[in-house]
Coordinates of C-alpha atoms in Angstrom, one line a residue:
Chain A
M1 CA -25.2 12.1 28.9
S2 CA -23.7 15.1 26.5
R3 CA -23.2 17.7 28.9
L4 CA -21.2 15.0 31.3
L5 CA -19.1 14.4 28.1
T6 CA -18.8 17.8 27.1
A7 CA -17.5 18.2 30.8
L8 CA -15.2 15.2 30.5
C9 CA -13.5 16.4 27.4
C10 CA -13.2 19.4 29.1
I11 CA -11.4 18.0 32.3
A12 CA -9.4 15.6 30.6
P13 CA -7.0 18.0 29.3
T14 CA -6.7 19.7 32.6
W15 CA -5.7 16.7 34.2
A16 CA -3.0 15.5 31.3
L17 CA -1.8 19.3 32.0
A18 CA -1.7 19.0 35.5
Q19 CA 1.5 16.5 35.7
M20 CA 5.2 17.6 36.0
N21 CA 6.8 16.3 33.0
I22 CA 10.1 14.8 34.1
H23 CA 13.4 13.7 32.4
V24 CA 16.2 11.8 33.3
N25 CA 19.5 12.7 30.9
G26 CA 16.2 13.9 28.4
E27 CA 14.5 11.0 28.4
T28 CA 11.0 9.4 30.0
D29 CA 10.2 6.1 30.9
T30 CA 8.2 5.9 28.0
S31 CA 10.6 7.2 25.4
H32 CA 13.2 5.1 27.0
S33 CA 11.1 2.1 27.5
P34 CA 10.7 0.6 30.4
Y35 CA 13.1 3.1 32.3
A36 CA 14.3 6.6 31.2
L37 CA 17.8 5.7 32.5
E38 CA 19.4 2.1 33.2
V39 CA 22.5 1.6 34.9
N40 CA 24.7 -0.5 36.2
G41 CA 28.0 -0.5 38.2
D42 CA 30.4 0.9 35.6
G43 CA 27.9 4.1 36.5
C44 CA 28.3 4.7 40.1
I45 CA 30.1 7.8 39.5
A46 CA 27.7 8.8 36.8
N47 CA 25.3 12.1 37.5
P48 CA 22.3 12.0 35.5
R49 CA 20.5 15.5 35.1
V50 CA 16.6 15.3 35.9
T51 CA 15.0 18.3 34.0
W52 CA 11.0 19.1 34.8
T53 CA 8.6 21.3 33.6
L54 CA 6.1 22.4 35.9
P55 CA 2.2 22.4 34.6
S56 CA 0.3 25.7 34.2
G57 CA -1.0 27.1 37.1
A58 CA 1.8 25.7 39.5
C59 CA 3.6 28.1 42.0
Q60 CA 6.8 29.4 40.3
N61 CA 10.0 27.6 42.0
S62 CA 7.6 25.1 44.0
A63 CA 9.5 21.8 42.9
V64 CA 10.3 19.5 45.0
I65 CA 12.2 16.6 43.5
Y66 CA 13.3 13.2 45.1
A67 CA 14.3 10.0 44.6
T68 CA 12.7 6.8 46.0
T69 CA 12.4 3.0 45.5
S70 CA 8.6 3.0 46.5
G71 CA 6.2 1.8 43.7
S72 CA 4.6 5.4 44.0
C73 CA 5.2 8.8 44.3
G74 CA 3.5 10.7 47.1
T75 CA 3.0 14.6 48.3
T76 CA 6.1 14.2 50.8
V77 CA 9.4 13.4 51.5
G78 CA 9.8 10.2 52.7
A79 CA 12.5 9.3 55.6
N80 CA 14.2 6.5 53.1
D81 CA 14.0 8.7 50.2
V82 CA 16.7 11.3 48.8
Q83 CA 16.0 14.8 48.0
L84 CA 17.6 16.2 45.0
S85 CA 19.4 19.9 45.0
I86 CA 17.8 22.1 42.9
N87 CA 20.5 23.7 40.3
P88 CA 20.7 27.4 40.3
D89 CA 18.6 27.5 36.9
N90 CA 15.5 25.9 38.9
V91 CA 14.5 23.6 36.5
S92 CA 17.1 20.7 36.5
A93 CA 19.2 18.6 39.5
N94 CA 21.3 16.2 39.6
I95 CA 21.9 13.0 41.2
R96 CA 25.0 10.5 41.6
V97 CA 24.3 7.0 40.7
S98 CA 25.8 6.1 44.6
N99 CA 23.4 8.5 45.8
L100 CA 19.9 6.7 45.1
P101 CA 18.2 5.4 47.6
T102 CA 19.0 2.1 46.4
F103 CA 22.4 2.2 48.1
Q104 CA 20.6 4.2 51.4
T105 CA 19.5 1.4 53.9
G106 CA 16.7 1.8 56.2
D107 CA 18.8 1.7 59.2
A108 CA 20.1 5.2 57.7
G109 CA 23.5 3.4 57.1
T110 CA 24.4 3.6 53.0
L111 CA 25.9 0.5 50.9
S112 CA 28.6 0.9 48.6
C113 CA 28.1 1.3 44.9
P114 CA 28.1 -1.4 43.0
Q115 CA 26.3 -3.8 44.4
A116 CA 24.4 -6.8 43.1
I117 CA 21.0 -5.6 42.9
N118 CA 18.3 -4.7 40.3
Q119 CA 16.3 -1.8 41.4
Q120 CA 14.1 0.9 40.2
N121 CA 14.5 4.1 41.7
R122 CA 11.8 6.5 40.7
I123 CA 12.6 10.0 40.5
C124 CA 9.3 11.7 41.9
G125 CA 8.4 15.6 41.9
I126 CA 6.3 17.7 44.3
Y127 CA 4.6 20.7 43.4
K128 CA 2.3 23.3 44.7
T129 CA -0.9 25.3 43.3
G130 CA -3.8 27.6 44.8
L131 CA -3.5 31.6 45.7
D132 CA -1.5 30.8 48.8
C133 CA 0.9 27.8 47.2
G134 CA -0.8 26.0 49.9
T135 CA -1.8 23.0 48.0
V136 CA 1.1 20.3 47.3
N137 CA 0.6 18.0 44.3
S138 CA 2.1 15.0 43.3
G139 CA 3.7 15.2 40.3
G140 CA 4.7 12.8 37.3
F141 CA 8.3 10.5 37.7
A142 CA 10.9 8.9 35.4
S143 CA 12.9 6.1 36.7
I144 CA 16.3 5.4 37.1
F145 CA 16.7 1.7 37.1
F146 CA 20.2 0.3 38.9
K147 CA 21.0 -3.2 37.4
G148 CA 23.6 -4.7 39.3
K149 CA 23.0 -8.1 38.2
L150 CA 23.4 -9.4 34.4
P151 CA 20.4 -9.8 32.4
I152 CA 19.2 -13.7 33.1
A153 CA 19.7 -16.0 30.3
P154 CA 16.8 -16.4 27.8
S155 CA 15.1 -19.7 27.3
I156 CA 15.4 -21.4 23.6
D157 CA 11.7 -22.3 23.2
N158 CA 11.6 -24.0 20.0
V159 CA 14.5 -25.1 17.1
T160 CA 13.1 -26.1 13.9
A161 CA 15.6 -27.7 11.5
L162 CA 15.1 -26.7 8.0
D163 CA 16.3 -27.4 4.5
T164 CA 20.2 -25.9 5.2
E165 CA 18.9 -23.8 7.7
I166 CA 17.3 -23.3 11.3
S167 CA 14.6 -21.5 12.7
V168 CA 15.1 -20.5 16.2
A169 CA 12.6 -18.9 18.9
A170 CA 13.4 -17.6 22.2
S171 CA 11.7 -15.5 24.8
T172 CA 13.1 -13.9 28.0
T173 CA 10.6 -12.8 31.1
E174 CA 13.0 -9.4 31.9
P175 CA 11.5 -6.3 30.5
D176 CA 14.2 -4.2 29.8
V177 CA 15.7 -6.7 27.2
F178 CA 16.0 -5.4 24.0
A179 CA 17.8 -8.1 22.0
I180 CA 18.4 -11.4 22.3
H181 CA 21.6 -13.1 20.4
V182 CA 21.5 -16.4 19.0
E183 CA 25.0 -18.0 18.2
V184 CA 25.9 -21.4 16.3
A185 CA 28.1 -24.0 16.7
V186 CA 28.8 -27.3 14.4
A187 CA 28.2 -29.5 17.2
D188 CA 31.5 -31.5 16.7
G189 CA 34.0 -29.1 18.0
G190 CA 32.9 -25.8 16.3
V191 CA 33.3 -22.6 17.4
F192 CA 30.1 -20.3 18.7
V193 CA 29.1 -17.2 16.4
E194 CA 26.6 -15.1 16.7
R195 CA 24.5 -15.4 13.5
A196 CA 21.1 -14.1 14.3
S197 CA 19.9 -11.3 16.8
F198 CA 16.3 -10.2 17.6
T199 CA 13.8 -8.5 19.8
P200 CA 11.9 -10.3 22.5
S201 CA 8.7 -9.0 20.6
V202 CA 9.8 -10.3 17.2
G203 CA 10.9 -13.4 19.4
S204 CA 12.3 -16.0 16.7
A205 CA 14.8 -16.0 13.5
K206 CA 16.2 -17.9 10.7
I207 CA 19.6 -19.0 10.4
G208 CA 20.8 -19.9 6.8
G209 CA 23.4 -21.2 5.0
L210 CA 23.9 -24.5 7.4
T211 CA 25.0 -28.1 5.6
N212 CA 22.2 -30.5 5.8
N213 CA 23.1 -33.6 8.1
V214 CA 25.7 -31.9 10.2
T215 CA 24.4 -31.4 13.7
Y216 CA 24.4 -27.5 15.0
M217 CA 24.3 -26.3 18.7
V218 CA 22.4 -23.4 19.2
R219 CA 22.6 -20.7 22.0
A220 CA 20.9 -17.5 23.2
R221 CA 22.0 -14.4 25.3
S222 CA 20.3 -11.5 26.1
E223 CA 21.3 -7.5 26.1
D224 CA 19.4 -4.7 28.2
L225 CA 19.2 -1.5 28.1
V226 CA 22.2 -0.5 30.2
P227 CA 23.9 -2.4 27.5
Q228 CA 25.4 -5.4 29.2
L229 CA 25.1 -9.2 28.1
G230 CA 23.5 -11.6 29.9
D231 CA 24.5 -15.5 30.7
Y232 CA 24.0 -17.7 27.9
S233 CA 21.1 -20.2 27.5
D234 CA 21.0 -24.2 27.6
V235 CA 22.5 -25.5 24.4
A236 CA 20.0 -26.8 21.9
E237 CA 20.8 -29.2 18.8
A238 CA 19.5 -29.3 15.4
T239 CA 20.2 -30.6 12.5
P240 CA 19.1 -29.5 8.8
V241 CA 17.9 -31.8 6.5
H242 CA 17.3 -31.9 2.8
T243 CA 13.3 -31.7 2.3
S244 CA 11.4 -31.5 -0.9
G245 CA 8.1 -29.0 -1.5
F246 CA 6.2 -28.8 -4.6
W247 CA 8.9 -27.4 -6.4
D248 CA 11.3 -29.3 -5.8
H249 CA 9.0 -32.2 -6.6
Y250 CA 7.9 -30.0 -9.7
L251 CA 11.7 -29.8 -11.2
E252 CA 12.7 -33.5 -10.1
A253 CA 9.5 -35.1 -11.8
G254 CA 10.9 -33.2 -15.1
G255 CA 8.8 -29.8 -14.8
A256 CA 10.3 -27.7 -17.7
D257 CA 9.3 -24.4 -16.0
R258 CA 11.8 -22.3 -14.4
G259 CA 10.2 -19.2 -12.9
G260 CA 10.5 -15.9 -14.2
C261 CA 8.2 -13.0 -14.0
G262 CA 6.9 -12.8 -17.5
G263 CA 8.1 -9.5 -18.3
I264 CA 6.9 -6.1 -18.4
G265 CA 3.7 -7.0 -19.6
A266 CA 3.2 -8.8 -17.0
M267 CA 4.0 -5.9 -14.6
I268 CA 1.5 -3.7 -16.5
F269 CA -1.0 -6.4 -16.2
A270 CA -0.4 -7.0 -12.6
W271 CA 0.0 -3.4 -11.2
C272 CA -1.4 -0.5 -13.7
L273 CA -4.4 -2.6 -14.7
P274 CA -5.7 -2.8 -10.9
G275 CA -4.7 1.0 -10.5
V276 CA -6.7 2.1 -13.4
V277 CA -9.6 0.4 -12.3
F278 CA -9.5 1.4 -8.6
A279 CA -8.7 5.2 -10.2
A280 CA -12.3 4.6 -12.6
L281 CA -14.3 3.7 -9.7
I282 CA -13.0 6.6 -7.2
R283 CA -13.5 9.2 -9.8
R284 CA -17.1 7.8 -10.8
R285 CA -19.5 10.7 -10.3
R286 CA -23.1 10.1 -9.8
P287 CA -25.8 12.8 -10.5
C288 CA -27.9 14.2 -7.2
G289 CA -31.1 13.4 -8.8
H290 CA -32.5 10.2 -10.5
R291 CA -33.0 9.9 -14.1
G292 CA -36.5 11.7 -14.6
D293 CA -36.5 13.8 -11.6
S294 CA -36.9 17.5 -12.7
Chain P
M1 CA -80.0 37.9 9.3
W2 CA -79.9 34.1 8.3
A3 CA -79.0 34.5 4.7
P4 CA -76.2 36.2 5.0
R5 CA -74.9 33.0 7.7
R6 CA -76.5 30.6 5.4
L7 CA -74.1 32.1 2.5
L8 CA -71.1 32.0 4.7
T9 CA -71.8 28.3 5.9
A10 CA -72.5 27.1 2.2
G11 CA -69.1 28.8 1.3
L12 CA -67.5 27.5 3.7
L13 CA -68.4 24.2 2.6
L14 CA -67.5 24.5 -0.8
V15 CA -63.9 25.6 0.2
C16 CA -63.8 22.4 2.4
S17 CA -64.7 20.1 -0.4
G18 CA -62.4 21.3 -2.4
V19 CA -59.7 20.7 -0.1
A20 CA -60.5 17.6 0.7
R21 CA -60.9 16.9 -3.0
S22 CA -57.9 18.5 -4.0
E23 CA -55.9 16.3 -0.6
L24 CA -57.4 13.3 -2.3
A25 CA -56.3 14.1 -5.5
Y26 CA -52.9 14.5 -4.2
T27 CA -52.7 11.0 -2.2
V28 CA -54.0 9.1 -5.0
A29 CA -51.3 10.3 -7.5
P30 CA -48.6 7.4 -8.3
K31 CA -45.0 8.0 -7.2
T32 CA -42.8 7.3 -9.9
Y33 CA -39.7 5.2 -9.2
T34 CA -36.7 6.0 -11.9
E35 CA -33.9 3.6 -11.7
S36 CA -30.8 5.6 -11.0
P37 CA -27.7 5.1 -14.0
R38 CA -26.2 2.0 -14.0
T39 CA -23.0 1.9 -15.2
A40 CA -20.7 -0.4 -13.5
A41 CA -20.6 -3.7 -11.4
I42 CA -18.8 -5.5 -8.7
E43 CA -18.6 -9.3 -8.1
V44 CA -17.1 -11.4 -5.5
R45 CA -17.2 -15.3 -5.6
L46 CA -15.7 -18.4 -4.6
G47 CA -14.8 -21.4 -6.2
G48 CA -12.5 -24.5 -6.2
Y49 CA -9.2 -23.9 -8.2
K50 CA -7.4 -27.0 -9.1
P51 CA -4.6 -26.2 -11.8
L52 CA -4.2 -28.6 -14.8
I53 CA -0.3 -28.8 -13.1
D54 CA -0.2 -32.7 -13.9
R55 CA -1.1 -32.6 -17.4
E56 CA 2.1 -31.1 -18.5
K57 CA 3.6 -33.4 -20.9
S58 CA 7.7 -33.5 -19.7
L59 CA 6.6 -34.4 -16.4
T60 CA 7.2 -38.0 -15.3
S61 CA 4.4 -38.1 -12.3
N62 CA 1.7 -36.6 -10.9
V63 CA 3.4 -33.8 -9.0
Y64 CA 0.2 -31.6 -7.4
N65 CA -1.7 -34.5 -6.4
E66 CA 1.5 -36.3 -4.9
V67 CA 2.5 -32.9 -2.6
F68 CA -1.4 -31.6 -2.1
G69 CA -3.6 -34.6 -2.8
D70 CA -6.5 -34.4 -4.9
S71 CA -8.3 -31.6 -3.7
A72 CA -8.6 -28.4 -5.2
M73 CA -7.9 -24.8 -3.5
L74 CA -10.5 -22.5 -2.7
L75 CA -10.1 -19.4 -5.0
V76 CA -11.6 -16.0 -4.0
E77 CA -11.9 -13.8 -6.8
L78 CA -12.9 -9.8 -7.2
E79 CA -14.1 -8.4 -10.1
F80 CA -14.8 -4.9 -11.5
Q81 CA -17.1 -4.5 -14.4
K82 CA -18.0 -1.5 -16.4
F83 CA -20.3 -1.2 -19.1
F84 CA -20.2 0.0 -22.6
Y85 CA -23.5 -0.5 -23.9
Q86 CA -27.2 -1.0 -22.6
G87 CA -30.0 -2.1 -25.0
I88 CA -30.7 -5.5 -25.8
G89 CA -28.8 -6.9 -23.3
T90 CA -25.5 -5.2 -21.5
A91 CA -21.8 -5.2 -22.5
G92 CA -18.9 -3.9 -21.1
V93 CA -15.3 -4.7 -20.1
G94 CA -13.9 -6.2 -16.7
Y95 CA -10.8 -7.0 -14.9
S96 CA -11.1 -9.8 -12.2
I97 CA -8.2 -10.5 -9.2
G98 CA -8.2 -13.5 -7.1
Y99 CA -6.2 -15.3 -4.9
A100 CA -5.8 -18.9 -3.8
E101 CA -3.0 -21.4 -1.7
K102 CA -2.4 -24.7 -1.1
Y103 CA 0.0 -26.2 1.7
A104 CA 1.3 -29.2 2.5
H105 CA 3.9 -30.9 4.7
A106 CA 6.9 -31.5 2.6
T107 CA 9.2 -34.5 3.0
V108 CA 12.5 -35.5 4.2
V109 CA 14.6 -37.0 1.7
P110 CA 16.7 -40.2 2.9
A111 CA 19.9 -40.5 2.4
D112 CA 19.3 -44.5 1.3
P113 CA 17.5 -44.0 -1.5
N114 CA 15.7 -47.7 -0.6
T115 CA 14.4 -45.7 2.4
P116 CA 10.6 -44.2 2.1
P117 CA 10.7 -40.5 2.2
T118 CA 9.2 -39.2 5.8
T119 CA 6.8 -36.3 6.5
S120 CA 8.9 -32.8 7.7
S121 CA 7.7 -30.2 9.8
V122 CA 8.3 -27.7 7.3
T123 CA 5.5 -26.5 4.7
T124 CA 5.2 -26.1 1.1
S125 CA 2.6 -24.3 -0.2
L126 CA 1.7 -23.1 -4.0
K127 CA 0.2 -19.9 -4.2
V128 CA -1.6 -18.4 -7.3
L129 CA -3.4 -14.6 -8.3
P130 CA -5.1 -15.3 -11.3
M131 CA -5.9 -12.1 -13.3
R132 CA -8.0 -11.7 -15.9
L133 CA -9.1 -8.6 -18.4
M134 CA -12.2 -9.5 -20.4
V135 CA -15.2 -8.8 -22.3
L136 CA -18.5 -9.7 -21.4
Y137 CA -22.0 -9.6 -22.1
K138 CA -25.1 -9.9 -20.0
M139 CA -28.8 -10.7 -21.5
D140 CA -30.8 -8.8 -19.0
Y141 CA -32.8 -7.5 -21.6
L142 CA -35.8 -10.3 -20.9
A143 CA -35.0 -9.8 -16.6
F144 CA -35.9 -6.2 -17.1
H145 CA -38.8 -5.9 -19.9
Y146 CA -40.1 -9.2 -19.3
N147 CA -39.9 -10.3 -15.3
V148 CA -37.8 -13.1 -15.8
P149 CA -35.3 -13.3 -13.0
L150 CA -32.4 -15.1 -14.7
T151 CA -29.6 -13.7 -16.6
P152 CA -27.6 -15.6 -18.9
Y153 CA -23.9 -14.2 -19.5
V154 CA -20.4 -14.7 -20.8
K155 CA -16.8 -13.5 -20.8
A156 CA -14.0 -14.0 -22.4
G157 CA -10.4 -12.4 -21.8
L158 CA -7.1 -12.7 -21.4
N159 CA -5.5 -14.0 -18.5
F160 CA -2.1 -13.7 -16.3
T161 CA -1.1 -15.7 -13.4
P162 CA 1.4 -15.0 -10.9
W163 CA 2.4 -18.0 -8.9
W164 CA 5.2 -18.9 -6.4
A165 CA 6.2 -21.9 -4.7
S166 CA 7.6 -21.6 -0.8
K167 CA 9.0 -24.1 1.4
G168 CA 9.6 -22.9 5.2
G169 CA 7.3 -19.7 4.5
S170 CA 9.8 -18.3 1.9
I171 CA 10.1 -18.8 -1.8
D172 CA 11.9 -22.2 -2.7
Y173 CA 14.9 -22.1 -4.6
V174 CA 16.3 -25.4 -6.3
N175 CA 19.6 -25.2 -7.7
G176 CA 19.4 -21.2 -7.9
T177 CA 16.2 -21.5 -9.6
R178 CA 13.8 -19.5 -8.3
G179 CA 10.1 -21.3 -7.8
A180 CA 8.4 -18.2 -8.8
G181 CA 6.8 -16.6 -12.1
G182 CA 3.7 -15.4 -14.3
K183 CA 1.7 -17.4 -16.7
W184 CA 0.0 -15.9 -19.5
G185 CA -3.1 -17.5 -21.2
Y186 CA -7.0 -17.0 -22.3
G187 CA -10.6 -18.3 -20.7
F188 CA -13.8 -18.2 -21.3
T189 CA -16.7 -18.2 -18.8
A190 CA -20.4 -18.8 -18.4
G191 CA -22.5 -18.4 -16.2
L192 CA -26.5 -17.7 -15.1
G193 CA -27.2 -15.0 -12.8
L194 CA -30.5 -15.0 -10.7
L195 CA -31.8 -11.6 -10.2
L196 CA -32.7 -11.0 -6.3
D197 CA -34.6 -7.7 -7.2
F198 CA -37.7 -10.0 -8.7
F199 CA -38.3 -11.2 -5.1
E200 CA -38.2 -8.1 -3.3
P201 CA -38.4 -5.1 -5.7
R202 CA -39.1 -3.0 -2.6
V203 CA -36.2 -3.7 -0.9
A204 CA -34.4 -3.2 -4.4
R205 CA -35.3 -0.2 -5.2
D206 CA -34.5 1.3 -1.6
F207 CA -31.3 0.0 -2.0
D208 CA -30.8 2.0 -5.2
T209 CA -32.6 5.4 -3.8
D210 CA -29.8 4.8 -1.0
V211 CA -26.7 3.6 -2.2
G212 CA -27.0 3.4 -5.7
V213 CA -27.0 -0.1 -6.1
N214 CA -29.3 -1.0 -9.4
H215 CA -29.8 -4.7 -9.3
T216 CA -28.2 -7.5 -7.1
Y217 CA -27.6 -10.9 -8.7
L218 CA -26.6 -14.4 -6.9
Y219 CA -24.9 -16.4 -9.9
A220 CA -23.0 -19.6 -10.7
E221 CA -20.3 -19.6 -13.7
Y222 CA -18.2 -22.3 -15.3
T223 CA -14.7 -21.0 -16.4
Y224 CA -12.5 -22.7 -18.8
E225 CA -9.3 -21.3 -19.2
N226 CA -5.9 -22.2 -20.7
V227 CA -3.1 -20.7 -18.6
N228 CA 0.0 -22.0 -20.0
N229 CA 1.7 -19.3 -21.9
F230 CA -0.3 -20.2 -24.7
G231 CA 0.9 -23.8 -25.3
K232 CA 4.5 -23.5 -24.2
A233 CA 6.2 -26.0 -22.0
G234 CA 6.2 -25.0 -18.0
L235 CA 4.1 -24.9 -15.3
D236 CA 0.2 -25.5 -16.4
L237 CA -1.9 -23.6 -14.4
S238 CA -5.2 -24.0 -16.6
S239 CA -8.5 -24.7 -15.0
R240 CA -11.8 -25.9 -15.5
R241 CA -13.8 -24.6 -12.7
W242 CA -17.0 -23.7 -11.0
S243 CA -17.7 -20.4 -8.9
F244 CA -20.4 -19.1 -7.2
G245 CA -20.6 -15.9 -5.8
I246 CA -23.2 -12.3 -5.5
A247 CA -22.6 -9.2 -8.0
F248 CA -23.8 -5.9 -7.4
E249 CA -24.8 -3.3 -10.5
F250 CA -24.7 0.2 -9.8

């Protein structure tokens, strides 16, 4: 078992090295998640630069770079794929967005760019290894996502009316959305103004400074990595109301307290003493032997 | 011819019996257990904490009870003790810190004062972080010298309790008054510890040998504390409470 683990430990780094590391405009799918590059119709004439590094043991200048709409990379360039011309530096290539496989049809014709299409184009690498460079290997990939459609509208999952504020929760199913923008307007003919923005992973925000007993309309829209703003969600409504919590009850009942932190003594008590105790504990030394040991 | 062989046999027997005797003597020699130095203790405890907010003289209603009901908060406390005297009992200084919170739904205040208030989906809460710097004395002499597994103790100390009241997940402001602060006070505690070593002395010794924990107690204690800035007006976080916990001396 230990030998197996040792073998795995030795082999694993070799596997990790045996990949072509492909970048588009210096980005990978991980660094610019979820795609190395995302463009819309405005980018049809763009000419992104593809760079790569060969793994150790690869034959020099053996790289073949191609673009495909297939879900995986292989060891040969397919009929509907687009092979990139490698630049004289042998470590880079360029592909015009309008030449991406998205715009190559199955019957060998071409589509004009832009199109109302959302499609991932993988930029794949192939390289050779072996004494006679006879072994063909599939390398890594980086994605250029052509996004010809606007982001779909997010859904407003929940609007909670609070005291002079509302809490808005919204979500989207699109993976490339990096921000959801929330706009608020007074229901009676007000103008929508953006009041909050959050990432889909955060999912919610509080909007304050509102007037109690006034109804507000709330709508949201997504912004993707292109970046482009999508359609608006359905409008939700909420009316902040004055609520009374413990502190309100206390003051209304004649409570004399007005808050306050308690001065410097309190800060020492609250922050310095725990530090002293902690330091005393970690500095505590124990003798190696027991009392009475000789 | 036979004499040297008999002599050799007798000699061998003598040597063997000597070895056997010395081995027997080694086996029966009593192993002595010596306790490791005992200088400090850590205690963890739980208890119900119901601040005596409603006894504030200026209040016209029972605020705590009206908002949170009659039940207490669950207070979790951690205490560190350092001993400076070990003779007839043990004396030392200690520092404890705890946390308790209580949640309830806020009420919607109706525009019409004749309409009864309704419950809101917004939550309101009161949170406290009681801290105490104390001196303590444990009467553990009987436990260590006369096998009585009970150790009474007393503590007296200076309290500071930061508190904050929130509504809708953030600290509540009412007309610019922030619902947060800190309260000074003092408190006394009396308790009784049950020395678990008494029931499993061998495990207790192993615990000391392996990790340096000399003694383990289960204990119950009663705390009387006045935390109201020494009688000044304002939020009264005083309490009278029972707590139960476990203590490790090391």
